[in-house]
């Protein structure tokens, strides 16, 4: 293994032999090799001295030229590509490292940060007497031999890009050392004798939240969640440790655990950032943090709750790019898009959006209000809570403790001449009645309800004592929605529905000799953390209120009957919309069953 390609010239020659580079490309790159190396060395070692200094590998050097790969459209030779090649040459596996699957504790206990950094090596896992490690240079025999001797394990190397290994070393060791240092400080704090502790109580408390290691650890957690497109962060105290978990595309993932002693400090730090009362640990609290993420301001909604082993914190991340989208990107099919646009383009009437929590209702409403926003239109929203501050809207937050409810806010707003009103949620009879009154008197009212399908929304309004004739004369349309996970584009694979699956979906069986319907699924890869899904889209059930349905509402007819009539008029149910997305190759059979019911 000693003789593998390591320097830029021999690596380049392997690529030329494989027809991926031309002789000329390699030659002209080699001419600039030494000046390029100087520059990379300089950049990589800014602020480093002595043993901390890093060297530049042949792979890194070659990748820095951004050479075009022959015979592949728009493909550039990068470190990942070279790492794959090196893996082939060394007859090892190539691996794109997934930070979520790493064992922080194992990594940081097996080898020190300086060692890992100097040799670009990362421990991936342990199985019996074997230690799996990612290396950037599989031909570094000395390194592998050293690892075997020092750890006492049989070393199972895989090849990864040096930049990935280095990035993860920086993040993981940084986080781990912050947590460890914080734990030491905390334990020291606990060691103080009682009297002294009493005297120093205040300073110990300040230290908890302001300690620089705790600050770093919290910073890391937030960045991690942003990088992974998480919508929620959970920090949960258990008996002996604290769990750090995130929700991505609607599904929870465990990230790591923290020593129990650090838990309280991390919680205090977050509560401090959210301007909550740090001393109050027995009652649930809520707060918010504004943070810059990319170019836009992102709001974090923080809530604390005492549980059996301490305080649990949940942070919801309100990503503006998720909450506010172009109407055409929300996921409507053409017929439904045109209907929805007609509902929200009117000057009056009531439009109801229904679905459980987390079904994307707020995104639909914000995006629609944004679509209507202009200097001539006065848009007012009543929300509980305001999920994202939008300058174009006049937003009122419900605060029951000082008497601002949906109903009372709606009453005051009507005196301020609004054109469009968004009612965050219709929960009670008074709000329902005020919303209908507003729609009757020349306002466009968009409101959400907690029901499962569009048909039940009308039943719910009648349950809230709205007169049928008032409802039928104001209601323009009802929409039900859900969020479906999208198949990861990096690991999408084709398959065909089985006979059983076709039956479950109630689809027409293809006849003998007819072409089978191809569907797709994600095999799981690092880009999607092995889930096979990446991102979400909405599915909609859009019901326009026809004259037939008006009559049915007036006669208080059953929801099921109304749904039947709407379907005859061409309404697509949530299940049908989901099947259409399946046929388009966007989502999977399993996801349809998870999200929709027949
Ligand atoms: Zn994937």
Short mmCIF file of N, CA and C and ligand atoms in Angstrom, two decimals, residues 488-491 524-528 532-533, ligand 1:
data_model
loop_
_atom_site.label_atom_id
_atom_site.label_comp_id
_atom_site.label_asym_id
_atom_site.label_seq_id
_atom_site.Cartn_x
_atom_site.Cartn_y
_atom_site.Cartn_z
N UNK A 488 -35.12 12.26 -1.28
CA UNK A 488 -33.79 12.86 -1.43
C UNK A 488 -33.31 12.66 -2.87
N UNK A 489 -32.92 13.74 -3.50
CA UNK A 489 -32.49 13.66 -4.89
C UNK A 489 -31.13 12.99 -5.05
N UNK A 490 -30.39 12.89 -3.94
CA UNK A 490 -29.05 12.32 -4.04
C UNK A 490 -29.04 10.80 -4.04
N UNK A 491 -30.12 10.20 -3.54
CA UNK A 491 -30.11 8.73 -3.45
C UNK A 491 -31.44 8.16 -3.95
N UNK A 524 -31.22 6.34 1.07
CA UNK A 524 -30.53 6.81 2.29
C UNK A 524 -29.09 7.11 1.97
N UNK A 525 -28.65 8.33 2.25
CA UNK A 525 -27.27 8.74 1.98
C UNK A 525 -26.92 9.85 2.98
N UNK A 526 -25.67 10.28 3.01
CA UNK A 526 -25.29 11.32 3.98
C UNK A 526 -26.09 12.62 3.80
N UNK A 527 -26.45 12.96 2.57
CA UNK A 527 -27.17 14.22 2.35
C UNK A 527 -28.49 14.23 3.10
N UNK A 528 -29.13 13.05 3.23
CA UNK A 528 -30.42 12.99 3.89
C UNK A 528 -30.30 12.28 5.24
N UNK A 532 -33.51 9.02 3.44
CA UNK A 532 -34.09 8.92 2.11
C UNK A 532 -34.98 10.11 1.76
N UNK A 533 -35.12 11.04 2.70
CA UNK A 533 -35.98 12.21 2.44
C UNK A 533 -35.19 13.51 2.62
ZN1 LIG B 1 -30.27 10.78 0.31
#
